[in-house]
Short mmCIF file of C-alpha atoms in Angstrom, two decimals:
data_model
loop_
_atom_site.label_atom_id
_atom_site.label_comp_id
_atom_site.label_asym_id
_atom_site.label_seq_id
_atom_site.Cartn_x
_atom_site.Cartn_y
_atom_site.Cartn_z
CA MET A 1 -25.09 9.12 0.85
CA PRO A 2 -22.41 7.39 3.11
CA PRO A 3 -18.47 8.00 2.11
CA CYS A 4 -17.20 5.36 -0.32
CA GLN A 5 -13.57 5.22 -1.54
CA ILE A 6 -13.13 6.76 -4.86
CA ALA A 7 -9.59 7.53 -5.17
CA SER A 8 -5.99 6.58 -4.24
CA ILE A 9 -2.61 8.30 -4.90
CA ALA A 10 0.68 6.81 -5.73
CA LEU A 11 3.40 8.47 -3.46
CA LEU A 12 6.76 8.54 -5.12
CA ASN A 13 8.92 9.35 -2.07
CA ARG A 14 10.02 5.68 -2.16
CA ILE A 15 11.00 3.39 -5.05
CA PRO A 16 9.01 1.24 -5.52
CA TYR A 17 6.01 3.58 -4.92
CA TYR A 18 3.01 2.76 -2.61
CA HIS A 19 -0.60 3.64 -2.73
CA VAL A 20 -2.49 5.78 -0.16
CA ASN A 21 -6.36 6.00 0.22
CA LEU A 22 -7.26 9.35 -0.40
CA MET A 23 -10.71 9.32 0.90
CA PRO A 24 -9.80 10.51 4.54
CA TYR A 25 -8.25 13.81 2.91
CA PHE A 26 -11.31 14.88 0.98
CA SER A 27 -13.17 17.89 2.27
CA ASP A 28 -16.65 19.26 1.30
CA ASN A 29 -15.36 21.83 -1.07
CA GLY A 30 -13.64 19.44 -3.70
CA ILE A 31 -10.13 19.84 -2.50
CA ILE A 32 -7.97 17.06 -0.94
CA ASN A 33 -6.38 18.32 2.32
CA VAL A 34 -3.07 16.33 2.33
CA ALA A 35 -1.06 18.82 4.83
CA ALA A 36 -1.40 22.37 6.00
CA ASP A 37 0.86 23.67 3.08
CA ALA A 38 -0.04 21.13 0.36
CA ARG A 39 -3.45 20.35 -1.64
CA ILE A 40 -4.13 18.19 -4.45
CA LEU A 41 -7.20 19.32 -6.86
CA ALA A 42 -8.67 17.03 -9.38
CA SER A 43 -11.49 17.38 -11.76
CA ILE A 44 -12.92 14.63 -14.10
CA VAL A 45 -14.12 16.31 -17.44
CA ASP A 46 -15.74 14.73 -20.25
CA ALA A 47 -13.19 15.42 -23.12
CA GLY A 48 -15.29 13.65 -25.90
CA TYR A 49 -14.70 10.11 -24.71
CA GLY A 50 -17.32 9.98 -21.71
CA LEU A 51 -16.74 10.12 -18.05
CA LEU A 52 -15.03 7.38 -16.08
CA GLN A 53 -16.73 4.00 -16.15
CA GLY A 54 -16.19 0.50 -14.56
CA ALA A 55 -12.59 -0.49 -14.23
CA ASP A 56 -11.38 3.05 -15.51
CA GLU A 57 -8.41 4.37 -13.32
CA VAL A 58 -6.89 7.81 -12.74
CA THR A 59 -3.41 7.88 -11.48
CA VAL A 60 -2.19 10.99 -9.82
CA PHE A 61 1.70 11.18 -9.21
CA GLY A 62 3.17 13.46 -6.73
CA SER A 63 5.71 13.54 -4.01
CA VAL A 64 5.65 14.08 -0.24
CA LYS A 65 8.39 14.86 2.58
CA GLU A 66 8.77 12.66 5.48
CA GLU A 67 9.63 14.17 8.67
CA VAL A 68 13.00 12.54 9.96
CA THR A 69 12.93 12.13 13.57
CA THR A 70 15.84 10.98 15.81
CA LEU A 71 15.61 7.46 17.17
CA PRO A 72 15.53 7.64 21.09
CA GLU A 73 18.33 5.67 22.56
CA GLU A 74 16.25 3.22 24.51
CA GLU A 75 14.66 2.35 21.17
CA ARG A 76 15.22 -1.40 19.96
CA LEU A 77 17.36 -1.27 16.79
CA ILE A 78 17.09 -3.76 13.94
CA GLN A 79 19.63 -6.67 14.40
CA TYR A 80 18.95 -8.84 11.33
CA CYS A 81 16.64 -9.12 8.39
CA GLN A 82 15.33 -12.29 6.56
CA PRO A 83 14.44 -11.84 2.94
CA SER A 84 11.68 -13.72 1.22
CA SER A 85 9.89 -14.35 -1.99
CA TRP A 86 6.48 -15.91 -2.47
CA VAL A 87 4.37 -17.14 -5.57
CA VAL A 88 0.88 -15.61 -4.84
CA GLY A 89 -2.18 -16.94 -6.56
CA THR A 90 -5.73 -16.42 -6.53
CA SER A 91 -6.10 -18.39 -3.24
CA SER A 92 -5.12 -16.81 -0.01
CA LEU A 93 -1.55 -17.61 1.20
CA GLN A 94 -0.36 -16.83 4.62
CA ILE A 95 3.04 -15.12 3.92
CA LEU A 96 4.18 -14.24 7.46
CA PRO A 97 3.24 -15.61 10.97
CA ILE A 98 2.81 -13.79 14.04
CA ASN A 99 6.06 -12.31 15.09
CA GLN A 100 6.26 -10.31 18.35
CA ASN A 101 9.86 -9.30 17.57
CA ARG A 102 8.95 -7.74 14.30
CA LEU A 103 10.34 -4.22 13.84
CA GLN A 104 10.04 -3.56 9.98
CA THR A 105 8.59 -5.43 7.05
CA THR A 106 8.55 -4.27 3.53
CA LEU A 107 6.73 -6.24 0.76
CA VAL A 108 6.94 -5.57 -2.95
CA ASN A 109 4.71 -6.80 -5.84
CA ARG A 110 7.06 -8.00 -8.57
CA HIS A 111 4.42 -8.91 -11.10
CA SER A 112 4.10 -6.94 -14.31
CA SER A 113 0.24 -6.82 -14.51
CA ALA A 114 -1.21 -8.47 -11.33
CA LYS A 115 -2.55 -6.69 -8.31
CA ILE A 116 -1.77 -8.24 -4.97
CA TYR A 117 -3.95 -7.75 -1.85
CA LEU A 118 -2.62 -7.99 1.57
CA ASN A 119 -4.56 -8.63 4.72
CA TYR A 120 -3.70 -8.51 8.50
CA GLY A 121 -4.98 -11.88 9.30
CA THR A 122 -5.15 -15.44 7.87
CA ILE A 123 -7.34 -14.89 4.85
CA ALA A 124 -6.81 -12.27 2.17
CA GLU A 125 -9.51 -11.53 -0.44
CA VAL A 126 -9.19 -10.15 -4.02
CA GLY A 127 -10.25 -6.65 -4.15
CA LYS A 128 -10.05 -6.09 -0.40
CA GLY A 129 -7.33 -5.10 2.06
CA ILE A 130 -4.07 -3.37 1.04
CA CYS A 131 -3.67 -3.42 -2.62
CA LEU A 132 -0.11 -3.64 -4.09
CA MET A 133 -0.19 -2.31 -7.69
CA PRO A 134 1.80 -4.18 -10.43
CA ASN A 135 5.67 -3.43 -11.25
CA GLY A 136 6.71 -2.53 -7.71
CA GLY A 137 3.77 -1.59 -5.47
CA SER A 138 4.92 -1.79 -1.94
CA TYR A 139 3.81 -1.72 1.73
CA GLU A 140 5.80 -1.21 4.91
CA ILE A 141 5.32 -2.03 8.46
CA ASN A 142 7.41 -0.19 10.74
CA LYS A 143 7.81 1.67 14.23
CA THR A 144 5.29 4.33 13.10
CA ASN A 145 2.93 1.65 11.49
CA PRO A 146 3.53 -1.40 13.76
CA TYR A 147 1.81 -4.80 13.24
CA LYS A 148 2.97 -8.10 14.84
CA GLY A 149 0.41 -10.58 13.63
CA VAL A 150 -0.26 -13.01 10.79
CA ILE A 151 -0.11 -11.43 7.11
CA SER A 152 -1.82 -12.92 4.15
CA ALA A 153 -1.75 -12.25 0.42
CA VAL A 154 -3.82 -13.17 -2.62
CA SER A 155 -3.52 -12.11 -6.19
CA ASP A 156 -6.10 -11.21 -9.03
CA THR A 157 -3.82 -13.52 -11.37
CA ALA A 158 -2.12 -16.89 -10.76
CA ASN A 159 1.80 -16.82 -10.23
CA ALA A 160 2.35 -13.40 -9.06
CA THR A 161 5.65 -12.79 -7.45
CA LEU A 162 5.67 -10.99 -4.03
CA SER A 163 9.21 -10.34 -2.44
CA GLY A 164 9.82 -8.84 0.99
CA ILE A 165 12.11 -8.52 4.00
CA GLU A 166 11.13 -8.77 7.72
CA CYS A 167 13.55 -7.43 10.31
CA MET A 168 13.87 -8.12 13.76
#
């Protein structure tokens, strides 16, 4: 059976939190290899209400440490940032154009119940791409996760607010 995504985890090292797909971390022996000194173990057990079905979700909260590195002197520093806000609906919306000068972008889902899906490209689709969970789900593009192209968004609900900042 080919691998399929069965889990993601909210990492609380930033506020608002963001989601990371756990599929690449699963091993054959039922554990999740997150780092050399960290593991997450989960077991779904029928507690009298049945096992997970359909749209059921399990949320695992945890924390991570980020390695802080020094910025090389020749590295280009952020000079300015442009804050933005978009109303995202059920039709794809291009939120950011190609920007070869982009150094950092942070996008935050401000809606209380809608999921917003991001795509690197001109058309975003509900249920595909990068999912920003309600109430502050976020995604960041930066020097270790660079992307200079078009970014589009779509929501599973009309009138979801997405805020962000793009830095050059």
